[in-house]
Short mmCIF file of C-alpha atoms in Angstrom, two decimals:
data_model
loop_
_atom_site.label_atom_id
_atom_site.label_comp_id
_atom_site.label_asym_id
_atom_site.label_seq_id
_atom_site.Cartn_x
_atom_site.Cartn_y
_atom_site.Cartn_z
CA MET A 171 -0.25 -0.03 0.11
CA SER A 172 1.45 3.35 -1.19
CA SER A 173 2.10 6.09 1.21
CA ALA A 174 -0.06 7.99 -1.19
CA TYR A 175 -2.87 6.34 -0.36
CA LEU A 176 -2.41 6.56 3.29
CA TRP A 177 -1.70 10.23 3.33
CA GLY A 178 -5.24 10.57 0.62
CA LEU A 179 -6.91 8.75 3.39
CA LEU A 180 -5.62 10.77 6.85
CA PHE A 181 -6.80 14.03 4.76
CA PHE A 182 -9.30 13.25 3.50
CA SER A 183 -10.60 11.67 7.20
CA LEU A 184 -9.48 14.88 8.65
CA HIS A 185 -11.98 17.10 6.15
CA ALA A 186 -14.51 14.56 6.54
CA MET A 187 -14.82 15.00 10.44
CA VAL A 188 -15.21 18.71 10.53
CA PRO A 189 -18.99 18.75 9.72
CA ILE A 190 -19.79 16.23 12.29
CA THR A 191 -17.43 17.69 14.87
CA LEU A 192 -19.20 21.46 14.32
CA ALA A 193 -22.27 19.63 14.42
CA ALA A 194 -22.34 17.66 17.20
CA VAL A 195 -19.80 20.53 19.56
CA GLY A 196 -23.30 22.65 18.62
CA GLU A 197 -25.30 19.97 19.60
CA VAL A 198 -23.59 19.52 23.34
CA ILE A 199 -24.18 23.12 23.74
CA GLY A 200 -27.93 22.79 23.12
CA GLU A 201 -28.32 19.85 24.94
CA THR A 202 -26.59 20.89 28.01
CA ALA A 203 -28.94 23.41 28.24
CA GLY A 204 -31.82 21.14 27.83
CA LEU A 205 -33.04 21.60 23.87
CA PHE A 206 -32.59 18.16 21.93
CA ASN A 207 -32.39 19.20 18.36
CA ILE A 208 -33.11 16.55 16.13
CA GLY A 209 -32.96 18.97 13.16
CA LEU A 210 -29.20 18.76 12.76
CA GLU A 211 -29.40 16.92 9.27
CA GLY A 212 -31.99 19.84 8.08
CA ILE A 213 -29.89 22.62 8.98
CA MET A 214 -26.68 21.41 7.60
CA LEU A 215 -28.31 20.99 4.24
CA THR A 216 -30.20 24.33 4.21
CA ALA A 217 -27.07 26.04 5.17
CA ALA A 218 -24.96 24.21 2.37
CA LEU A 219 -27.85 25.73 -0.18
CA THR A 220 -27.77 29.11 1.42
CA GLY A 221 -23.92 29.20 2.09
CA ALA A 222 -23.17 28.20 -1.56
CA LEU A 223 -25.20 31.10 -2.83
CA GLY A 224 -23.60 33.69 -0.58
CA ALA A 225 -20.23 32.30 -1.74
CA THR A 226 -21.30 33.27 -5.32
CA GLN A 227 -22.10 36.06 -4.52
CA GLY A 228 -19.84 37.80 -2.29
CA GLY A 229 -17.27 35.09 -2.17
CA TRP A 230 -16.61 32.61 0.70
CA PRO A 231 -16.52 35.23 3.75
CA LEU A 232 -19.89 35.85 2.88
CA GLY A 233 -20.73 31.95 2.14
CA LEU A 234 -19.37 31.09 5.78
CA LEU A 235 -21.57 33.70 7.24
CA VAL A 236 -24.48 33.24 5.35
CA GLY A 237 -24.47 29.55 6.71
CA LEU A 238 -23.96 30.75 10.36
CA ALA A 239 -26.86 33.01 9.81
CA THR A 240 -28.77 30.49 8.45
CA GLY A 241 -28.18 27.91 11.39
CA LEU A 242 -29.05 30.52 13.87
CA LEU A 243 -32.10 31.76 12.37
CA ILE A 244 -33.56 27.96 12.17
CA GLY A 245 -32.10 27.30 15.95
CA LEU A 246 -33.86 30.40 16.73
CA ILE A 247 -37.38 29.28 15.48
CA PHE A 248 -36.49 26.08 16.76
CA GLY A 249 -35.99 27.21 19.98
CA LEU A 250 -38.93 29.79 20.36
CA ILE A 251 -41.71 26.74 19.49
CA SER A 252 -39.56 24.74 21.87
CA THR A 253 -39.56 26.96 24.77
CA TYR A 254 -41.85 30.00 24.87
CA ALA A 255 -44.63 28.48 22.87
CA LYS A 256 -43.90 24.46 24.44
CA GLY A 257 -44.03 22.53 21.18
CA ASP A 258 -42.42 19.18 21.11
CA GLN A 259 -38.70 19.31 20.60
CA LEU A 260 -38.73 16.16 18.74
CA ILE A 261 -41.66 16.93 16.55
CA VAL A 262 -39.89 20.45 15.69
CA GLY A 263 -36.97 19.27 14.83
CA ILE A 264 -38.27 16.31 12.48
CA GLY A 265 -39.87 19.26 11.02
CA VAL A 266 -36.82 21.01 10.29
CA ASN A 267 -35.57 18.39 8.39
CA LEU A 268 -38.88 18.38 6.23
CA PHE A 269 -38.81 21.60 5.98
CA ALA A 270 -34.73 21.49 4.39
CA LEU A 271 -35.57 18.25 2.16
CA GLY A 272 -37.93 20.89 -0.02
CA PHE A 273 -36.50 23.75 0.51
CA VAL A 274 -32.82 22.62 -1.26
CA ALA A 275 -35.19 20.75 -3.90
CA PHE A 276 -36.85 23.46 -4.86
CA GLY A 277 -33.98 26.05 -4.44
CA LEU A 278 -32.03 23.79 -6.92
CA THR A 279 -34.75 23.93 -9.33
CA LEU A 280 -35.26 27.91 -9.15
CA LEU A 281 -31.36 27.94 -9.87
CA GLY A 282 -31.85 25.73 -13.02
CA SER A 283 -29.56 22.98 -11.93
CA PRO A 284 -32.79 20.34 -9.94
CA GLY A 285 -29.87 18.00 -8.85
CA PHE A 286 -26.61 20.00 -8.50
CA TYR A 287 -24.90 23.57 -8.19
CA ILE A 288 -21.35 23.64 -8.37
CA VAL A 289 -19.79 26.82 -6.17
CA PRO A 290 -17.72 28.62 -8.44
CA ALA A 291 -13.79 27.67 -7.75
CA ALA A 292 -13.25 31.22 -7.18
CA SER A 293 -15.92 31.58 -4.31
CA ARG A 294 -14.71 28.32 -2.17
CA LEU A 295 -12.43 28.83 0.92
CA PRO A 296 -8.81 28.77 0.08
CA LYS A 297 -7.13 25.72 1.26
CA ILE A 298 -3.68 26.03 3.63
CA HIS A 299 -0.44 24.95 2.07
CA THR A 300 1.43 21.97 3.55
CA ALA A 301 4.18 19.98 2.44
CA VAL A 302 1.90 17.01 2.17
CA GLY A 303 -1.13 18.33 1.04
CA ASN A 304 -3.83 20.96 1.12
CA LEU A 305 -5.86 21.60 4.49
CA SER A 306 -9.18 23.17 4.91
CA PRO A 307 -8.81 26.20 7.93
CA LEU A 308 -11.91 24.70 9.14
CA VAL A 309 -10.16 21.53 9.87
CA LEU A 310 -7.98 23.89 12.58
CA VAL A 311 -11.73 25.42 13.96
CA ALA A 312 -12.99 22.09 14.23
CA VAL A 313 -9.99 20.72 16.31
CA ILE A 314 -9.69 23.76 18.56
CA LEU A 315 -13.31 24.53 19.14
CA PRO A 316 -14.10 21.49 21.46
CA PHE A 317 -11.49 22.34 23.73
CA LEU A 318 -12.93 26.26 23.71
CA VAL A 319 -16.56 24.78 24.70
CA TYR A 320 -15.17 22.48 26.83
CA TRP A 321 -13.60 25.39 28.92
CA LEU A 322 -17.11 27.87 28.33
CA LEU A 323 -19.59 24.82 29.92
CA ASN A 324 -17.12 23.83 32.88
CA TYR A 325 -14.90 26.86 33.75
CA THR A 326 -17.03 30.14 33.50
CA GLN A 327 -20.40 31.27 34.93
CA LEU A 328 -22.66 30.93 31.57
CA GLY A 329 -21.60 27.34 31.28
CA LEU A 330 -22.78 26.41 34.82
CA LYS A 331 -26.14 28.51 34.04
CA LEU A 332 -26.06 26.31 31.11
CA LYS A 333 -26.06 23.02 33.33
CA ALA A 334 -28.59 24.96 35.75
CA VAL A 335 -31.23 25.01 33.39
CA GLY A 336 -30.36 21.89 31.78
CA GLU A 337 -30.35 20.02 34.88
CA GLN A 338 -32.85 21.91 37.35
CA PRO A 339 -34.71 24.36 35.61
CA ALA A 340 -37.20 25.20 38.41
CA ALA A 341 -34.17 25.84 40.69
CA ALA A 342 -32.14 27.94 38.40
CA ASP A 343 -35.65 29.83 37.82
CA VAL A 344 -35.83 30.64 41.44
CA ALA A 345 -32.14 31.10 41.67
CA GLY A 346 -33.01 34.06 39.19
CA LEU A 347 -31.79 32.35 35.81
CA ARG A 348 -33.98 33.38 32.85
CA VAL A 349 -34.29 29.46 31.88
CA ASN A 350 -36.12 29.72 28.48
CA ALA A 351 -33.91 32.88 27.04
CA LEU A 352 -31.07 30.76 28.48
CA ARG A 353 -32.18 27.61 26.51
CA LEU A 354 -33.05 29.56 23.25
CA GLY A 355 -29.36 31.44 23.07
CA ALA A 356 -27.84 28.10 23.82
CA THR A 357 -29.56 26.01 20.90
CA ALA A 358 -29.94 28.85 18.39
CA CYS A 359 -25.76 29.20 19.16
CA GLY A 360 -25.54 25.47 18.42
CA ALA A 361 -27.53 25.80 15.45
CA ALA A 362 -25.06 28.09 13.71
CA LEU A 363 -22.29 25.93 14.21
CA ALA A 364 -24.36 23.42 12.65
CA GLY A 365 -25.10 25.70 9.92
CA LEU A 366 -21.30 26.80 9.89
CA ALA A 367 -20.67 22.65 8.55
CA GLY A 368 -23.39 22.61 5.99
CA ALA A 369 -22.04 25.78 4.23
CA TYR A 370 -18.53 23.85 5.01
CA LEU A 371 -19.49 20.79 3.02
CA SER A 372 -20.78 23.24 0.02
CA ILE A 373 -18.32 25.79 -0.71
CA ASP A 374 -15.20 23.89 1.06
CA TRP A 375 -14.80 20.02 1.05
CA LEU A 376 -16.99 19.36 -1.81
CA GLY A 377 -17.52 22.31 -3.58
CA SER A 378 -21.23 22.06 -4.65
CA VAL A 379 -24.61 21.46 -3.39
CA THR A 380 -26.98 18.38 -3.89
CA LYS A 381 -30.25 17.06 -2.42
CA GLU A 382 -28.33 14.96 -0.76
CA ILE A 383 -25.42 16.75 0.61
CA SER A 384 -25.45 16.59 3.99
CA ALA A 385 -25.94 12.79 3.74
CA GLY A 386 -26.51 11.58 7.29
CA ARG A 387 -24.19 13.68 8.30
CA GLY A 388 -26.42 15.63 11.04
CA PHE A 389 -27.65 12.13 11.96
CA ILE A 390 -23.92 11.06 12.66
CA ALA A 391 -23.38 14.37 15.08
CA LEU A 392 -26.30 13.05 17.06
CA ALA A 393 -24.71 10.26 17.46
CA THR A 394 -21.54 11.41 18.02
CA VAL A 395 -22.82 13.31 21.08
CA VAL A 396 -24.26 10.16 22.51
CA PHE A 397 -20.74 8.86 22.32
CA ALA A 398 -19.68 12.15 24.19
CA GLY A 399 -21.66 11.84 26.88
CA LEU A 400 -21.98 15.47 26.31
CA ASN A 401 -18.72 15.86 26.70
CA PRO A 402 -16.95 18.83 23.62
CA LEU A 403 -13.51 16.92 23.88
CA LEU A 404 -15.09 13.09 23.41
CA THR A 405 -17.32 14.89 20.26
CA LEU A 406 -13.17 15.67 18.38
CA LEU A 407 -12.61 11.66 19.01
CA GLY A 408 -16.22 10.60 18.17
CA GLY A 409 -15.81 12.92 14.75
CA ILE A 410 -12.74 11.43 14.20
CA ILE A 411 -14.05 7.96 14.17
CA PHE A 412 -16.95 8.89 12.21
CA GLY A 413 -14.72 10.72 9.72
CA PHE A 414 -12.34 8.26 9.28
CA PHE A 415 -14.97 5.36 8.55
CA ASP A 416 -16.74 7.85 5.87
CA SER A 417 -13.62 8.18 4.18
CA LEU A 418 -12.56 4.70 4.03
CA ALA A 419 -15.81 3.96 2.48
CA THR A 420 -14.74 6.22 -0.45
CA TRP A 421 -11.22 5.04 0.15
CA VAL A 422 -11.71 1.69 -0.37
CA ALA A 423 -15.01 1.81 -3.13
CA ASN A 424 -11.63 3.17 -5.23
CA ILE A 425 -9.10 0.49 -4.75
CA PRO A 426 -8.73 -1.73 -7.77
CA GLY A 427 -10.52 -4.86 -7.83
CA VAL A 428 -12.88 -3.83 -4.82
CA LYS A 429 -14.94 -1.57 -5.95
CA GLU A 430 -15.32 -4.43 -9.32
CA ALA A 431 -15.99 -7.38 -6.62
CA VAL A 432 -18.51 -5.08 -4.17
CA PRO A 433 -21.37 -3.04 -4.88
CA TRP A 434 -20.43 0.56 -3.96
CA GLN A 435 -23.80 0.80 -2.20
CA MET A 436 -22.47 -1.71 0.52
CA ILE A 437 -19.35 -0.01 1.17
CA SER A 438 -21.36 3.33 1.33
CA MET A 439 -23.29 1.95 4.33
CA LEU A 440 -20.21 1.74 6.34
CA PRO A 441 -20.42 4.86 8.35
CA TYR A 442 -23.74 4.50 9.11
CA VAL A 443 -23.23 0.89 10.55
CA VAL A 444 -20.32 2.13 12.48
CA THR A 445 -22.46 4.68 13.84
CA LEU A 446 -25.29 1.83 15.06
CA LEU A 447 -22.73 -0.39 16.45
CA VAL A 448 -20.86 2.70 18.64
CA VAL A 449 -24.36 3.84 20.01
CA ALA A 450 -25.29 0.18 20.76
CA VAL A 451 -22.30 -0.88 22.72
CA ILE A 452 -22.44 2.91 24.95
CA GLY A 453 -25.70 2.44 25.61
CA ARG A 454 -27.55 4.43 28.09
CA VAL A 455 -25.30 7.76 28.94
CA HIS A 456 -26.24 10.14 31.67
CA PHE A 457 -27.96 13.11 30.20
CA PRO A 458 -29.24 16.69 31.69
CA SER A 459 -32.61 15.18 33.84
CA ALA A 460 -34.75 18.21 32.13
CA LEU A 461 -33.43 17.36 28.32
CA GLY A 462 -36.32 17.48 26.09
CA LYS A 463 -38.64 18.96 28.51
CA PRO A 464 -40.37 22.41 28.65
CA TYR A 465 -40.33 24.29 31.30
CA SER A 466 -43.17 26.30 32.80
CA ARG A 467 -43.25 28.40 35.74
CA GLU A 468 -45.69 27.14 38.59
#
């Protein structure tokens, strides 16, 4: 096996890790405060399209900003319905995913490319040139961010407040904390990171938008949160593991002899099978006691 193949697998794994880690870290923030957002897949899918359009019009900085803003907006809507309107968080999250499917399909049709939109090369995020290959700057962001969020949640007053409204919202309310406002802010920030992950897919890693661009990575990010047990540092490890198997499936499918002997559909199942196995092995983990439960002052 040549070193070129191994380096290719390594770099592909690093880039495959980014969207999973960004979305998972964002979900850790939201779940710590007590909101469970199953709509990560839809946020990533929607932000991939809006980010691509933003990059096409104003370059990659605008594309990333639009992707973040898209996630933030969807997160605010999700949070408002889930907190102040006392909506069922699972149903709202499913609604986000269904909306994204229709929105992206309709958007691609309006652009005159019903199944595929290519982001101009000049509008894509520039790479960091290294001795062994080109690296996306967002790889570094995805590596550093879990450490920052770990510090935020465990060593700051804000982090303690988020944990309080996630574990004991009634007690936090008595202590003077604005439970629903904190929950809304946490889930909106988490959704913004999922939006950044979606923009990364279209204007950096893949350079295009399709109706299936997220390819289940939002759900893999949710599995990563289970794997991590709401520990931001472990989301990085989970992102690396799932990113590796995501890239391994593509890598194996292109090995001479393998792609002729094994259907590519079976090989592409690899990251999802690994996801199911990891979640099954881990089993039950501790989550905030008020996770998924709307809070009302009595």
